[in-house]
GROMACS .gro file of C-alpha atoms in nm:
model
  416
    1UNK     CA    1   0.181  -0.977  -4.356
    2UNK     CA    2   0.161  -0.711  -4.634
    3UNK     CA    3   0.484  -0.535  -4.720
    4UNK     CA    4   0.537  -0.216  -4.546
    5UNK     CA    5   0.474   0.094  -4.763
    6UNK     CA    6   0.779   0.287  -4.877
    7UNK     CA    7   0.665   0.600  -4.702
    8UNK     CA    8   0.622   0.410  -4.372
    9UNK     CA    9   0.967   0.247  -4.425
   10UNK     CA   10   1.130   0.592  -4.483
   11UNK     CA   11   0.965   0.732  -4.177
   12UNK     CA   12   1.080   0.442  -3.965
   13UNK     CA   13   1.438   0.460  -4.109
   14UNK     CA   14   1.443   0.835  -4.034
   15UNK     CA   15   1.329   0.806  -3.678
   16UNK     CA   16   1.528   0.507  -3.569
   17UNK     CA   17   1.894   0.540  -3.485
   18UNK     CA   18   2.152   0.345  -3.684
   19UNK     CA   19   2.167   0.088  -3.408
   20UNK     CA   20   1.802   0.004  -3.455
   21UNK     CA   21   1.863  -0.124  -3.806
   22UNK     CA   22   1.735  -0.446  -3.936
   23UNK     CA   23   1.892  -0.796  -3.888
   24UNK     CA   24   2.215  -0.654  -3.778
   25UNK     CA   25   2.314  -0.500  -4.109
   26UNK     CA   26   2.365  -0.149  -3.955
   27UNK     CA   27   2.503  -0.280  -3.625
   28UNK     CA   28   2.852  -0.418  -3.548
   29UNK     CA   29   2.889  -0.766  -3.421
   30UNK     CA   30   2.837  -0.819  -3.048
   31UNK     CA   31   3.165  -0.777  -2.877
   32UNK     CA   32   3.282  -0.985  -2.575
   33UNK     CA   33   3.310  -0.660  -2.383
   34UNK     CA   34   2.952  -0.564  -2.438
   35UNK     CA   35   2.828  -0.914  -2.338
   36UNK     CA   36   3.028  -0.890  -2.013
   37UNK     CA   37   2.888  -0.551  -1.947
   38UNK     CA   38   2.535  -0.669  -2.004
   39UNK     CA   39   2.590  -0.976  -1.785
   40UNK     CA   40   2.729  -0.761  -1.501
   41UNK     CA   41   2.415  -0.550  -1.501
   42UNK     CA   42   2.200  -0.862  -1.507
   43UNK     CA   43   2.387  -0.994  -1.211
   44UNK     CA   44   2.267  -0.689  -1.008
   45UNK     CA   45   1.893  -0.712  -1.112
   46UNK     CA   46   1.793  -0.981  -0.862
   47UNK     CA   47   2.093  -1.037  -0.632
   48UNK     CA   48   2.010  -0.774  -0.371
   49UNK     CA   49   1.640  -0.894  -0.369
   50UNK     CA   50   1.628  -1.275  -0.347
   51UNK     CA   51   1.850  -1.302  -0.042
   52UNK     CA   52   1.596  -1.131   0.163
   53UNK     CA   53   1.357  -1.438   0.165
   54UNK     CA   54   1.626  -1.654   0.307
   55UNK     CA   55   1.707  -1.389   0.564
   56UNK     CA   56   1.357  -1.283   0.663
   57UNK     CA   57   1.325  -1.493   0.974
   58UNK     CA   58   1.651  -1.351   1.115
   59UNK     CA   59   1.551  -0.993   0.996
   60UNK     CA   60   1.225  -1.023   1.190
   61UNK     CA   61   1.399  -1.153   1.509
   62UNK     CA   62   1.682  -0.898   1.498
   63UNK     CA   63   1.461  -0.595   1.411
   64UNK     CA   64   1.134  -0.681   1.587
   65UNK     CA   65   0.932  -0.680   1.267
   66UNK     CA   66   0.610  -0.864   1.257
   67UNK     CA   67   0.522  -1.099   0.987
   68UNK     CA   68   0.303  -0.842   0.819
   69UNK     CA   69   0.596  -0.597   0.804
   70UNK     CA   70   0.817  -0.874   0.683
   71UNK     CA   71   0.568  -0.938   0.407
   72UNK     CA   72   0.569  -0.567   0.311
   73UNK     CA   73   0.947  -0.578   0.295
   74UNK     CA   74   0.929  -0.856   0.039
   75UNK     CA   75   0.660  -0.687  -0.163
   76UNK     CA   76   0.801  -0.334  -0.152
   77UNK     CA   77   1.045  -0.398  -0.442
   78UNK     CA   78   0.775  -0.499  -0.681
   79UNK     CA   79   0.558  -0.194  -0.585
   80UNK     CA   80   0.859   0.033  -0.640
   81UNK     CA   81   0.920  -0.135  -0.979
   82UNK     CA   82   0.573  -0.050  -1.077
   83UNK     CA   83   0.598   0.308  -0.958
   84UNK     CA   84   0.941   0.382  -1.104
   85UNK     CA   85   0.943   0.205  -1.444
   86UNK     CA   86   0.719   0.457  -1.624
   87UNK     CA   87   0.986   0.740  -1.547
   88UNK     CA   88   1.272   0.568  -1.731
   89UNK     CA   89   1.197   0.634  -2.087
   90UNK     CA   90   1.164   1.015  -2.051
   91UNK     CA   91   1.476   1.021  -1.836
   92UNK     CA   92   1.669   0.809  -2.093
   93UNK     CA   93   1.556   1.041  -2.378
   94UNK     CA   94   1.695   1.338  -2.176
   95UNK     CA   95   2.017   1.197  -2.039
   96UNK     CA   96   2.118   0.897  -2.253
   97UNK     CA   97   2.072   0.529  -2.176
   98UNK     CA   98   2.431   0.450  -2.086
   99UNK     CA   99   2.471   0.753  -1.863
  100UNK     CA  100   2.143   0.686  -1.693
  101UNK     CA  101   2.237   0.320  -1.639
  102UNK     CA  102   2.569   0.430  -1.473
  103UNK     CA  103   2.388   0.661  -1.245
  104UNK     CA  104   2.133   0.387  -1.155
  105UNK     CA  105   2.418   0.145  -1.071
  106UNK     CA  106   2.567   0.417  -0.837
  107UNK     CA  107   2.228   0.467  -0.663
  108UNK     CA  108   2.198   0.091  -0.632
  109UNK     CA  109   2.540   0.067  -0.450
  110UNK     CA  110   2.429   0.354  -0.222
  111UNK     CA  111   2.078   0.185  -0.152
  112UNK     CA  112   2.251  -0.155  -0.075
  113UNK     CA  113   2.468  -0.003   0.183
  114UNK     CA  114   2.194   0.210   0.338
  115UNK     CA  115   1.976  -0.104   0.375
  116UNK     CA  116   2.235  -0.267   0.588
  117UNK     CA  117   2.273   0.017   0.832
  118UNK     CA  118   2.146  -0.047   1.191
  119UNK     CA  119   1.791   0.098   1.181
  120UNK     CA  120   1.455  -0.028   1.058
  121UNK     CA  121   1.412   0.306   0.886
  122UNK     CA  122   1.735   0.242   0.695
  123UNK     CA  123   1.615  -0.113   0.608
  124UNK     CA  124   1.306   0.013   0.439
  125UNK     CA  125   1.448   0.329   0.291
  126UNK     CA  126   1.749   0.145   0.144
  127UNK     CA  127   1.501  -0.115   0.001
  128UNK     CA  128   1.312   0.159  -0.187
  129UNK     CA  129   1.632   0.321  -0.314
  130UNK     CA  130   1.781   0.002  -0.446
  131UNK     CA  131   1.460  -0.116  -0.594
  132UNK     CA  132   1.416   0.212  -0.784
  133UNK     CA  133   1.772   0.171  -0.926
  134UNK     CA  134   1.694  -0.187  -1.028
  135UNK     CA  135   1.376  -0.080  -1.193
  136UNK     CA  136   1.584   0.168  -1.412
  137UNK     CA  137   1.820  -0.120  -1.492
  138UNK     CA  138   1.523  -0.356  -1.589
  139UNK     CA  139   1.392  -0.102  -1.843
  140UNK     CA  140   1.726   0.034  -1.973
  141UNK     CA  141   1.876  -0.308  -2.048
  142UNK     CA  142   1.624  -0.414  -2.322
  143UNK     CA  143   1.658  -0.064  -2.482
  144UNK     CA  144   2.041  -0.082  -2.478
  145UNK     CA  145   2.030  -0.428  -2.630
  146UNK     CA  146   1.778  -0.302  -2.894
  147UNK     CA  147   2.042  -0.042  -2.981
  148UNK     CA  148   2.356  -0.242  -2.968
  149UNK     CA  149   2.267  -0.596  -3.079
  150UNK     CA  150   2.178  -0.723  -3.424
  151UNK     CA  151   1.816  -0.810  -3.448
  152UNK     CA  152   1.877  -1.182  -3.501
  153UNK     CA  153   2.093  -1.192  -3.183
  154UNK     CA  154   1.840  -1.011  -2.952
  155UNK     CA  155   1.675  -1.321  -2.822
  156UNK     CA  156   2.006  -1.498  -2.762
  157UNK     CA  157   2.152  -1.198  -2.572
  158UNK     CA  158   1.831  -1.165  -2.378
  159UNK     CA  159   1.844  -1.538  -2.282
  160UNK     CA  160   2.206  -1.492  -2.167
  161UNK     CA  161   2.126  -1.211  -1.935
  162UNK     CA  162   1.811  -1.375  -1.806
  163UNK     CA  163   2.029  -1.688  -1.728
  164UNK     CA  164   2.288  -1.478  -1.541
  165UNK     CA  165   2.002  -1.292  -1.365
  166UNK     CA  166   1.844  -1.626  -1.255
  167UNK     CA  167   2.177  -1.783  -1.162
  168UNK     CA  168   2.274  -1.496  -0.936
  169UNK     CA  169   1.924  -1.490  -0.778
  170UNK     CA  170   1.966  -1.864  -0.686
  171UNK     CA  171   2.321  -1.799  -0.557
  172UNK     CA  172   2.200  -1.504  -0.343
  173UNK     CA  173   1.921  -1.722  -0.203
  174UNK     CA  174   2.169  -1.992  -0.114
  175UNK     CA  175   2.462  -1.800   0.038
  176UNK     CA  176   2.274  -1.524   0.222
  177UNK     CA  177   2.182  -1.734   0.533
  178UNK     CA  178   2.528  -1.890   0.567
  179UNK     CA  179   2.694  -1.561   0.525
  180UNK     CA  180   2.478  -1.419   0.803
  181UNK     CA  181   2.627  -1.674   1.043
  182UNK     CA  182   2.989  -1.629   0.937
  183UNK     CA  183   3.052  -1.263   0.875
  184UNK     CA  184   3.058  -0.977   1.121
  185UNK     CA  185   2.735  -0.781   1.126
  186UNK     CA  186   2.515  -1.092   1.088
  187UNK     CA  187   2.219  -1.045   0.852
  188UNK     CA  188   2.290  -0.678   0.786
  189UNK     CA  189   2.627  -0.752   0.637
  190UNK     CA  190   2.473  -1.047   0.447
  191UNK     CA  191   2.225  -0.804   0.285
  192UNK     CA  192   2.520  -0.600   0.136
  193UNK     CA  193   2.740  -0.866  -0.015
  194UNK     CA  194   2.606  -0.807  -0.368
  195UNK     CA  195   2.743  -0.451  -0.378
  196UNK     CA  196   3.061  -0.607  -0.516
  197UNK     CA  197   2.885  -0.688  -0.847
  198UNK     CA  198   2.731  -0.347  -0.844
  199UNK     CA  199   3.074  -0.178  -0.834
  200UNK     CA  200   3.197  -0.411  -1.112
  201UNK     CA  201   2.910  -0.323  -1.334
  202UNK     CA  202   2.951   0.041  -1.260
  203UNK     CA  203   3.322   0.025  -1.368
  204UNK     CA  204   3.233  -0.170  -1.681
  205UNK     CA  205   2.976   0.085  -1.798
  206UNK     CA  206   3.175   0.395  -1.722
  207UNK     CA  207   3.370   0.379  -2.052
  208UNK     CA  208   3.054   0.326  -2.241
  209UNK     CA  209   2.921   0.667  -2.144
  210UNK     CA  210   3.145   0.830  -2.398
  211UNK     CA  211   2.954   0.897  -2.711
  212UNK     CA  212   2.620   0.825  -2.548
  213UNK     CA  213   2.435   1.133  -2.657
  214UNK     CA  214   2.085   1.198  -2.532
  215UNK     CA  215   1.816   1.173  -2.791
  216UNK     CA  216   1.696   1.517  -2.702
  217UNK     CA  217   2.039   1.661  -2.812
  218UNK     CA  218   2.019   1.481  -3.152
  219UNK     CA  219   1.687   1.625  -3.234
  220UNK     CA  220   1.500   1.294  -3.209
  221UNK     CA  221   1.158   1.304  -3.060
  222UNK     CA  222   1.078   1.135  -2.734
  223UNK     CA  223   0.889   0.796  -2.779
  224UNK     CA  224   0.567   0.823  -2.588
  225UNK     CA  225   0.436   0.528  -2.383
  226UNK     CA  226   0.225   0.325  -2.634
  227UNK     CA  227  -0.086   0.305  -2.431
  228UNK     CA  228  -0.309   0.287  -2.743
  229UNK     CA  229  -0.118   0.003  -2.912
  230UNK     CA  230  -0.290  -0.339  -2.902
  231UNK     CA  231   0.055  -0.508  -2.945
  232UNK     CA  232   0.204  -0.312  -2.655
  233UNK     CA  233  -0.086  -0.421  -2.438
  234UNK     CA  234  -0.023  -0.780  -2.544
  235UNK     CA  235   0.345  -0.755  -2.459
  236UNK     CA  236   0.251  -0.594  -2.121
  237UNK     CA  237  -0.009  -0.857  -2.030
  238UNK     CA  238   0.222  -1.130  -2.120
  239UNK     CA  239   0.496  -0.976  -1.902
  240UNK     CA  240   0.254  -0.921  -1.616
  241UNK     CA  241   0.086  -1.263  -1.615
  242UNK     CA  242   0.413  -1.463  -1.648
  243UNK     CA  243   0.562  -1.258  -1.369
  244UNK     CA  244   0.262  -1.328  -1.148
  245UNK     CA  245   0.309  -1.701  -1.205
  246UNK     CA  246   0.671  -1.685  -1.117
  247UNK     CA  247   0.647  -1.475  -0.795
  248UNK     CA  248   0.349  -1.668  -0.686
  249UNK     CA  249   0.524  -2.003  -0.729
  250UNK     CA  250   0.828  -1.866  -0.543
  251UNK     CA  251   0.614  -1.743  -0.261
  252UNK     CA  252   0.371  -2.027  -0.218
  253UNK     CA  253   0.507  -2.348  -0.379
  254UNK     CA  254   0.664  -2.477  -0.060
  255UNK     CA  255   0.354  -2.413   0.134
  256UNK     CA  256   0.138  -2.596  -0.124
  257UNK     CA  257   0.368  -2.897  -0.119
  258UNK     CA  258   0.398  -2.902   0.261
  259UNK     CA  259   0.007  -2.890   0.289
  260UNK     CA  260  -0.006  -3.196   0.054
  261UNK     CA  261   0.223  -3.391   0.275
  262UNK     CA  262   0.574  -3.313   0.175
  263UNK     CA  263   0.837  -3.239   0.426
  264UNK     CA  264   0.967  -2.878   0.461
  265UNK     CA  265   1.308  -3.000   0.348
  266UNK     CA  266   1.182  -3.166   0.040
  267UNK     CA  267   0.965  -2.870  -0.039
  268UNK     CA  268   1.270  -2.636  -0.030
  269UNK     CA  269   1.459  -2.865  -0.259
  270UNK     CA  270   1.153  -2.873  -0.499
  271UNK     CA  271   1.171  -2.489  -0.509
  272UNK     CA  272   1.536  -2.511  -0.594
  273UNK     CA  273   1.463  -2.774  -0.859
  274UNK     CA  274   1.200  -2.549  -1.019
  275UNK     CA  275   1.443  -2.271  -1.044
  276UNK     CA  276   1.715  -2.490  -1.198
  277UNK     CA  277   1.474  -2.617  -1.463
  278UNK     CA  278   1.369  -2.264  -1.530
  279UNK     CA  279   1.734  -2.166  -1.585
  280UNK     CA  280   1.794  -2.450  -1.822
  281UNK     CA  281   1.481  -2.359  -2.019
  282UNK     CA  282   1.576  -1.993  -2.051
  283UNK     CA  283   1.926  -2.110  -2.176
  284UNK     CA  284   1.793  -2.363  -2.431
  285UNK     CA  285   1.513  -2.151  -2.584
  286UNK     CA  286   1.723  -1.950  -2.830
  287UNK     CA  287   1.870  -2.273  -2.973
  288UNK     CA  288   1.515  -2.422  -3.025
  289UNK     CA  289   1.376  -2.105  -3.187
  290UNK     CA  290   1.691  -1.991  -3.380
  291UNK     CA  291   1.602  -1.808  -3.702
  292UNK     CA  292   1.235  -1.781  -3.622
  293UNK     CA  293   1.103  -1.423  -3.609
  294UNK     CA  294   0.749  -1.533  -3.526
  295UNK     CA  295   0.734  -1.635  -3.168
  296UNK     CA  296   0.359  -1.673  -3.128
  297UNK     CA  297   0.357  -2.049  -3.080
  298UNK     CA  298   0.665  -2.059  -2.857
  299UNK     CA  299   0.503  -1.801  -2.613
  300UNK     CA  300   0.164  -1.982  -2.628
  301UNK     CA  301   0.325  -2.322  -2.572
  302UNK     CA  302   0.542  -2.213  -2.286
  303UNK     CA  303   0.228  -2.058  -2.111
  304UNK     CA  304   0.039  -2.387  -2.156
  305UNK     CA  305   0.322  -2.564  -1.981
  306UNK     CA  306   0.284  -2.339  -1.683
  307UNK     CA  307  -0.089  -2.397  -1.683
  308UNK     CA  308  -0.022  -2.768  -1.695
  309UNK     CA  309   0.210  -2.741  -1.396
  310UNK     CA  310  -0.060  -2.580  -1.180
  311UNK     CA  311  -0.316  -2.825  -1.310
  312UNK     CA  312  -0.096  -3.122  -1.202
  313UNK     CA  313  -0.061  -2.973  -0.855
  314UNK     CA  314  -0.448  -2.970  -0.827
  315UNK     CA  315  -0.529  -3.303  -0.985
  316UNK     CA  316  -0.223  -3.519  -0.892
  317UNK     CA  317  -0.027  -3.350  -0.607
  318UNK     CA  318   0.184  -3.667  -0.566
  319UNK     CA  319   0.349  -3.583  -0.901
  320UNK     CA  320   0.506  -3.276  -0.770
  321UNK     CA  321   0.832  -3.341  -0.973
  322UNK     CA  322   0.634  -3.334  -1.290
  323UNK     CA  323   0.452  -3.017  -1.179
  324UNK     CA  324   0.782  -2.838  -1.101
  325UNK     CA  325   0.934  -2.960  -1.422
  326UNK     CA  326   0.642  -2.811  -1.628
  327UNK     CA  327   0.639  -2.489  -1.431
  328UNK     CA  328   1.014  -2.455  -1.472
  329UNK     CA  329   1.016  -2.535  -1.853
  330UNK     CA  330   0.734  -2.295  -1.922
  331UNK     CA  331   0.834  -2.014  -1.681
  332UNK     CA  332   1.190  -2.000  -1.796
  333UNK     CA  333   1.088  -1.971  -2.159
  334UNK     CA  334   0.814  -1.713  -2.075
  335UNK     CA  335   1.064  -1.483  -1.893
  336UNK     CA  336   1.309  -1.476  -2.190
  337UNK     CA  337   1.030  -1.412  -2.437
  338UNK     CA  338   0.874  -1.137  -2.224
  339UNK     CA  339   1.192  -0.955  -2.207
  340UNK     CA  340   1.282  -1.023  -2.563
  341UNK     CA  341   0.947  -0.877  -2.690
  342UNK     CA  342   1.030  -0.544  -2.518
  343UNK     CA  343   1.325  -0.511  -2.756
  344UNK     CA  344   1.193  -0.696  -3.064
  345UNK     CA  345   0.856  -0.526  -3.090
  346UNK     CA  346   1.015  -0.168  -3.080
  347UNK     CA  347   1.147   0.018  -3.379
  348UNK     CA  348   1.407   0.202  -3.195
  349UNK     CA  349   1.592   0.207  -2.857
  350UNK     CA  350   1.374   0.495  -2.744
  351UNK     CA  351   1.060   0.309  -2.837
  352UNK     CA  352   1.208  -0.011  -2.657
  353UNK     CA  353   1.247   0.205  -2.345
  354UNK     CA  354   0.892   0.327  -2.367
  355UNK     CA  355   0.750  -0.024  -2.414
  356UNK     CA  356   0.966  -0.173  -2.146
  357UNK     CA  357   0.849   0.098  -1.903
  358UNK     CA  358   0.494   0.021  -1.982
  359UNK     CA  359   0.529  -0.357  -1.964
  360UNK     CA  360   0.730  -0.351  -1.644
  361UNK     CA  361   0.523  -0.100  -1.449
  362UNK     CA  362   0.201  -0.277  -1.510
  363UNK     CA  363   0.362  -0.620  -1.505
  364UNK     CA  364   0.521  -0.583  -1.165
  365UNK     CA  365   0.200  -0.436  -1.022
  366UNK     CA  366   0.022  -0.742  -1.138
  367UNK     CA  367   0.299  -0.964  -1.003
  368UNK     CA  368   0.285  -0.792  -0.659
  369UNK     CA  369  -0.085  -0.861  -0.630
  370UNK     CA  370  -0.046  -1.240  -0.728
  371UNK     CA  371   0.094  -1.380  -0.399
  372UNK     CA  372  -0.140  -1.154  -0.196
  373UNK     CA  373  -0.445  -1.267  -0.375
  374UNK     CA  374  -0.347  -1.637  -0.373
  375UNK     CA  375  -0.304  -1.610   0.014
  376UNK     CA  376  -0.650  -1.452   0.045
  377UNK     CA  377  -0.808  -1.733  -0.165
  378UNK     CA  378  -0.634  -1.996   0.058
  379UNK     CA  379  -0.746  -1.829   0.377
  380UNK     CA  380  -1.102  -1.808   0.247
  381UNK     CA  381  -1.130  -2.160   0.117
  382UNK     CA  382  -0.880  -2.331   0.358
  383UNK     CA  383  -0.730  -2.532   0.077
  384UNK     CA  384  -0.523  -2.482  -0.239
  385UNK     CA  385  -0.766  -2.619  -0.501
  386UNK     CA  386  -0.936  -2.285  -0.587
  387UNK     CA  387  -0.606  -2.078  -0.590
  388UNK     CA  388  -0.424  -2.331  -0.809
  389UNK     CA  389  -0.719  -2.355  -1.050
  390UNK     CA  390  -0.711  -1.974  -1.075
  391UNK     CA  391  -0.342  -1.993  -1.160
  392UNK     CA  392  -0.412  -2.256  -1.428
  393UNK     CA  393  -0.675  -2.040  -1.589
  394UNK     CA  394  -0.445  -1.741  -1.590
  395UNK     CA  395  -0.188  -1.958  -1.761
  396UNK     CA  396  -0.430  -1.986  -2.048
  397UNK     CA  397  -0.483  -1.623  -2.056
  398UNK     CA  398  -0.103  -1.571  -2.062
  399UNK     CA  399  -0.094  -1.802  -2.373
  400UNK     CA  400  -0.355  -1.579  -2.547
  401UNK     CA  401  -0.150  -1.268  -2.464
  402UNK     CA  402   0.187  -1.438  -2.566
  403UNK     CA  403   0.038  -1.554  -2.889
  404UNK     CA  404  -0.041  -1.194  -2.976
  405UNK     CA  405   0.282  -1.056  -2.838
  406UNK     CA  406   0.486  -1.303  -3.027
  407UNK     CA  407   0.383  -1.200  -3.377
  408UNK     CA  408   0.654  -1.059  -3.596
  409UNK     CA  409   0.555  -0.697  -3.596
  410UNK     CA  410   0.671  -0.360  -3.458
  411UNK     CA  411   0.478  -0.099  -3.271
  412UNK     CA  412   0.470   0.139  -3.573
  413UNK     CA  413   0.315  -0.134  -3.784
  414UNK     CA  414   0.058  -0.212  -3.515
  415UNK     CA  415  -0.075   0.154  -3.530
  416UNK     CA  416  -0.171   0.115  -3.900
   0.00000   0.00000   0.00000
């Protein structure tokens, strides 16, 4: 890569806040308090969503919802993410990232409580409210990390919050059903247990509002959504395709295994195993890629592992443990990289928010379509061969997008 011209370097330095400096020279070391605050936000980004799947049969029985409405309840958060994410960057520019995050956490607490109130209307309304709040958290966290964390620590911190996010998602899936049978209020109360983490995150970020000036008040220009950037589209496609693979696997992997002769109990444990391997992969990735700014082959290789997992399910369904291992290893790494790129490829926190908004709005729209399209293909062909083959091919497409997104460049360099 040719050196950046001095004029471009000066323009970038003038436009980026001090927190966006290189390699951490302009940023203080990451404090324990900041890491705890980031992890508390991460704990809220999936907890209120993943428990719904385990509770869905009881929700349908208790509320009279049909399976179609139950499916809509599961898909609604992804559609809300897609609709809400583009709004975050402009709101962050006007109000400040930390202030907006505190407000989003407050809205998340309200939405969680509303969802557990005794009415189907409240069930769906609360789901939309809390999903919109989570969408703000999804976009704001990469921007806050870009602003507050040294460049060489971004991937490690991203891996940490992805691990916490995945761990809490797994815990929520596991405890929601038992809670529904032990606490007063049945499944409605079980839907609201995660509000404790929301309150904790809210309190942790309140002091960080001080000194959080909106970019508009400092004279900094709003970072537009980089629709014309090739690099931004590569980051976006990588985010969308890896999300599609994950949400499709979570939705259909047990059904695929059961159709191939696995018992329902074993299929459930295989889904758990897949998520555990994914967590391990997301935790280990920063250790394996430490000091490497170019992530092209890491992203491409992780995507190929996912494609390999789907291929094994087609060609050798008896090797389901191998398939889930490949899917978990590749999927966990892809998620960390997808979120890391939204911080690393930006030149400032405002640019990171704009890139994250673009990547997550389109990405979650793609992810929402995945489980639906896979079900349609299965209903049409009456087997899983074609759907799994399509997923394997999309895994190769993910590798191509990841190879582009992983290059050591920023959006402002991509425009030249």
